[in-house]
Amino acid sequence: MLAWLLIIILFVAIFMCLPVSFSIGLSSLVVLFAEPSPALTPWVLVQRLYYGLDSFTILAIPLFLMTAEIMNATGITDRLIRFCNVLVGHIRGGLAHVNVLVSMVFAGISGSSTADTAGIGKVLIPAMTKEGYSKEYSVVITAVSSTLGQIIPPSIIAVIYSATVGISVGAVFICGIIPGILIGVSQMALNAIYSHKHGYPREERVPFRKAIKELITTLPAVFTPIIIIGGIVGGLFTATEAAVIAASWALLLSLFYRTMTIKKFWKILKNTVEVSAATILCIGIATVFSYILAFYRVPETLGAWITSVCHSQSAFMLLAFLVFMIVGCFMDATPAIIMLAPVIAPIGLAIGCNPVHLGCIIVVTLALGLVTPPYGLCLLLACQIGETSLQKVMPTLLVFMCVMICIILLCALWPDALLWLPRWLMPNAAI
């Protein structure tokens, strides 16, 4: 009975527009006070909150967020945009191609989709509108390309999933490369179709000497993903240590480009603390919620039902995709993973699914949630920057979403297409 009360209060609080972390905490507190068992007292809130945050892996989150803040505040993002413009700006629909390509590069450094939307959107949405792109299309291409920040390594959500389930962060990172590239390429292909259909412009080709200068000055930033992923794959450092290196490298680049000031650095620290505090609080509170669910044996009950319905790995992967797609429409990826991953992952393992493959599909599916209403954080942020409504962007958005869903389903049903890369690069991870 109290297990149902826990879930009902949670959803009522969410639909009343309370922050997700507050909704989870409120439902947990009510049950902790109502439960007569001495094994589940209000002190559990403090104990499990501390336990949930006592993780070396979670330290990577504020550091990757700080990396994104440094890039946006000190003009490194602008340099990446100019670099991508040299490569693809001269193609028809060039600015939209730049939008996707720079998101792929930005994703390989920061691991944050919302930082991608904010940093790149503020530059490219006004620029695209000025060049003749429709405001709605500019918003859509910015929002959907920003989801790559949650897929292409290093991904903050992949860090959270790996820490929650207890699998190799590096393996999940590497597993996300192929779906990230597939989604990015598909977005550029769709953009080519839209650009030819609507006659969107191409940028003037950058003079050769200027292009070489731009490429040379931006190469240190572009090589950052290679340093991060190469170090993890080579066993030189862990994901958390990679986050330290990423933040340090971004800071050194800002000093090298002479764009860092004391005022900017203070603002970077302040923004990092604010965003990190919200994310980490959500992780801690969600850990309490998961513990209460485990106390009432909800995972075992749900697992028994799923195994009775799903008799194959493919059926289970489709079910996991549907569950996380629906949850992603209403909830941030962090609490979704903390609450559901400990339930879903053991069931998948029992059925025979590879935990790294399952983790990758969950991460990519929750990335889709960043552009699915009503939550759709990246979509809402892009609409705010572009000063347009959600209703106007939906027709174009649905096309990009359908292609993204097809790629996710393909990856879900064909695990070897994703797993060959981590198996090759990280043979010691026992994937």
XYZ file of N, CA and C in Angstrom, residues 193-282:
270
model
N 18.326 17.832 -47.443
C 17.032 17.738 -48.135
C 16.213 19.008 -47.924
N 16.111 19.446 -46.666
C 15.351 20.661 -46.355
C 15.958 21.879 -47.040
N 17.294 21.950 -47.064
C 17.970 23.118 -47.638
C 17.726 23.228 -49.133
N 17.761 22.089 -49.846
C 17.481 22.116 -51.289
C 16.005 22.399 -51.557
N 15.135 21.898 -50.695
C 13.696 22.115 -50.875
C 13.324 23.583 -50.679
N 13.893 24.225 -49.658
C 13.520 25.603 -49.319
C 14.528 26.630 -49.833
N 15.574 26.164 -50.503
C 16.543 27.098 -51.059
C 17.348 27.844 -50.016
N 17.687 27.151 -48.921
C 18.494 27.811 -47.892
C 19.894 28.098 -48.435
N 20.502 29.190 -48.000
C 21.762 29.640 -48.625
C 22.974 28.835 -48.194
N 24.038 29.016 -48.947
C 25.342 28.487 -48.555
C 26.233 29.683 -48.236
N 27.183 29.476 -47.335
C 28.102 30.548 -46.962
C 29.203 30.680 -48.014
N 29.795 31.845 -48.070
C 30.920 32.036 -48.974
C 32.104 31.196 -48.511
N 32.791 30.602 -49.465
C 33.953 29.778 -49.118
C 35.039 30.663 -48.495
N 35.568 30.220 -47.377
C 36.592 30.983 -46.669
C 37.889 30.950 -47.480
N 38.535 32.107 -47.687
C 39.809 32.113 -48.414
C 40.812 31.132 -47.810
N 41.625 30.548 -48.677
C 42.517 29.460 -48.255
C 43.418 29.866 -47.097
N 44.045 31.032 -47.193
C 44.973 31.453 -46.147
C 44.253 31.662 -44.806
N 43.071 32.261 -44.878
C 42.294 32.481 -43.658
C 41.808 31.152 -43.080
N 41.452 30.224 -43.964
C 40.981 28.904 -43.508
C 42.090 28.159 -42.780
N 43.300 28.200 -43.327
C 44.426 27.524 -42.683
C 44.701 28.131 -41.311
N 44.661 29.455 -41.235
C 44.889 30.135 -39.960
C 43.824 29.738 -38.933
N 42.552 29.673 -39.387
C 41.446 29.307 -38.495
C 41.604 27.875 -38.000
N 41.992 26.981 -38.902
C 42.164 25.579 -38.531
C 43.291 25.409 -37.522
N 44.399 26.097 -37.734
C 45.554 25.962 -36.831
C 45.227 26.480 -35.440
N 44.569 27.630 -35.359
C 44.277 28.218 -34.043
C 43.217 27.427 -33.273
N 42.370 26.684 -34.004
C 41.285 25.947 -33.334
C 41.645 24.494 -33.055
N 42.707 23.989 -33.658
C 43.072 22.584 -33.490
C 43.226 22.141 -32.039
N 43.836 22.958 -31.156
C 43.942 22.517 -29.753
C 42.594 22.196 -29.125
N 41.557 22.969 -29.465
C 40.220 22.697 -28.923
C 39.606 21.467 -29.571
N 39.815 21.307 -30.896
C 39.240 20.179 -31.624
C 39.848 18.853 -31.170
N 41.121 18.877 -30.760
C 41.792 17.655 -30.335
C 41.381 17.213 -28.922
N 40.634 18.049 -28.210
C 40.242 17.711 -26.838
C 39.497 16.383 -26.745
N 38.476 16.099 -27.601
C 37.801 14.792 -27.519
C 38.753 13.618 -27.707
N 39.732 13.788 -28.603
C 40.695 12.706 -28.843
C 41.533 12.456 -27.600
N 41.925 13.529 -26.920
C 42.702 13.402 -25.676
C 41.895 12.672 -24.611
N 40.624 13.073 -24.463
C 39.767 12.497 -23.417
C 39.506 11.010 -23.676
N 38.982 10.703 -24.865
C 38.618 9.324 -25.178
C 39.862 8.451 -25.304
N 40.909 8.998 -25.931
C 42.154 8.235 -26.071
C 42.754 7.869 -24.737
N 42.703 8.792 -23.779
C 43.240 8.514 -22.450
C 42.461 7.442 -21.722
N 41.111 7.477 -21.868
C 40.279 6.460 -21.207
C 40.512 5.091 -21.839
N 40.495 5.046 -23.168
C 40.698 3.780 -23.877
C 42.087 3.217 -23.605
N 43.090 4.087 -23.562
C 44.455 3.641 -23.325
C 44.756 3.295 -21.886
N 43.786 3.490 -21.001
C 43.989 3.176 -19.593
C 44.853 4.182 -18.853
N 45.013 5.384 -19.446
C 45.847 6.402 -18.804
C 45.131 7.074 -17.648
N 43.804 7.182 -17.742
C 43.044 7.788 -16.647
C 41.597 7.311 -16.687
N 40.905 7.495 -15.570
C 39.496 7.116 -15.458
C 38.626 8.233 -16.026
N 37.304 7.997 -16.050
C 36.380 9.009 -16.564
C 36.433 10.270 -15.716
N 36.554 10.111 -14.400
C 36.632 11.274 -13.513
C 37.919 12.045 -13.742
N 39.014 11.329 -13.881
C 40.285 11.992 -14.179
C 40.251 12.659 -15.555
N 39.512 12.055 -16.491
C 39.334 12.662 -17.811
C 38.584 13.988 -17.692
N 37.620 14.035 -16.770
C 36.883 15.281 -16.551
C 37.804 16.371 -16.010
N 38.722 15.988 -15.121
C 39.709 16.949 -14.597
C 40.573 17.481 -15.739
N 41.015 16.575 -16.604
C 41.867 16.967 -17.726
C 41.094 17.860 -18.697
N 39.824 17.528 -18.943
C 39.012 18.336 -19.852
C 38.849 19.760 -19.322
N 38.519 19.882 -18.034
C 38.346 21.210 -17.438
C 39.662 21.987 -17.431
N 40.751 21.297 -17.093
C 42.065 21.949 -17.057
C 42.486 22.389 -18.457
N 42.238 21.521 -19.444
C 42.605 21.843 -20.828
C 41.801 23.038 -21.341
N 40.498 23.061 -21.024
C 39.659 24.198 -21.436
C 40.150 25.492 -20.780
N 40.550 25.397 -19.517
C 41.072 26.574 -18.815
C 42.380 27.048 -19.447
N 43.256 26.100 -19.790
C 44.520 26.458 -20.446
C 44.272 27.089 -21.819
N 43.289 26.565 -22.547
C 42.961 27.136 -23.853
C 42.463 28.572 -23.715
N 41.639 28.815 -22.683
C 41.135 30.174 -22.479
C 42.271 31.141 -22.150
N 43.286 30.656 -21.434
C 44.456 31.489 -21.144
C 45.308 31.663 -22.404
N 45.404 30.597 -23.196
C 46.177 30.657 -24.436
C 45.551 31.651 -25.423
N 44.214 31.637 -25.507
C 43.516 32.559 -26.389
C 43.346 33.950 -25.767
N 43.733 34.085 -24.502
C 43.672 35.352 -23.757
C 42.234 35.890 -23.666
N 41.306 34.994 -23.373
C 39.900 35.388 -23.254
C 39.354 35.213 -21.843
N 40.184 34.711 -20.939
C 39.742 34.506 -19.558
C 40.060 35.743 -18.710
N 39.078 36.147 -17.915
C 39.270 37.228 -16.951
C 38.806 36.756 -15.579
N 39.186 37.496 -14.556
C 38.759 37.133 -13.196
C 37.240 37.157 -13.086
N 36.623 38.163 -13.693
C 35.165 38.280 -13.643
C 34.497 37.082 -14.320
N 35.018 36.698 -15.479
C 34.467 35.535 -16.194
C 34.670 34.254 -15.396
N 35.854 34.117 -14.801
C 36.147 32.898 -14.040
C 35.209 32.763 -12.844
N 34.929 33.861 -12.175
C 34.009 33.832 -11.032
C 32.602 33.439 -11.493
N 32.175 33.984 -12.645
C 30.853 33.646 -13.168
C 30.787 32.175 -13.574
N 31.885 31.660 -14.145
C 31.962 30.241 -14.523
C 31.800 29.352 -13.291
N 32.533 29.672 -12.227
C 32.442 28.893 -10.991
C 31.025 28.943 -10.414
N 30.437 30.122 -10.427
C 29.086 30.290 -9.881
C 28.065 29.464 -10.659
N 28.122 29.557 -11.999
C 27.181 28.796 -12.828
C 27.385 27.293 -12.669
N 28.652 26.873 -12.565
C 28.950 25.444 -12.400
C 28.370 24.922 -11.094
N 28.531 25.690 -10.037
C 28.003 25.274 -8.730
C 26.487 25.188 -8.766
N 25.845 26.160 -9.383
C 24.375 26.171 -9.427
C 23.829 24.965 -10.195
N 24.384 24.700 -11.374
C 23.892 23.585 -12.196
C 24.255 22.244 -11.559
N 25.483 22.141 -11.041
C 25.931 20.892 -10.426
C 25.116 20.564 -9.182
N 24.809 21.597 -8.387
C 24.047 21.375 -7.150
C 22.682 20.777 -7.458
N 22.025 21.303 -8.490
C 20.704 20.785 -8.859
C 20.796 19.335 -9.322
N 21.811 19.036 -10.135
C 21.973 17.674 -10.661
C 22.321 16.688 -9.555
N 23.281 17.066 -8.708
C 23.754 16.153 -7.660
C 22.697 15.949 -6.579
N 21.941 17.010 -6.256
C 20.834 16.853 -5.309
C 19.824 15.845 -5.843
N 19.549 15.935 -7.131
C 18.603 15.010 -7.758
C 19.107 13.569 -7.664
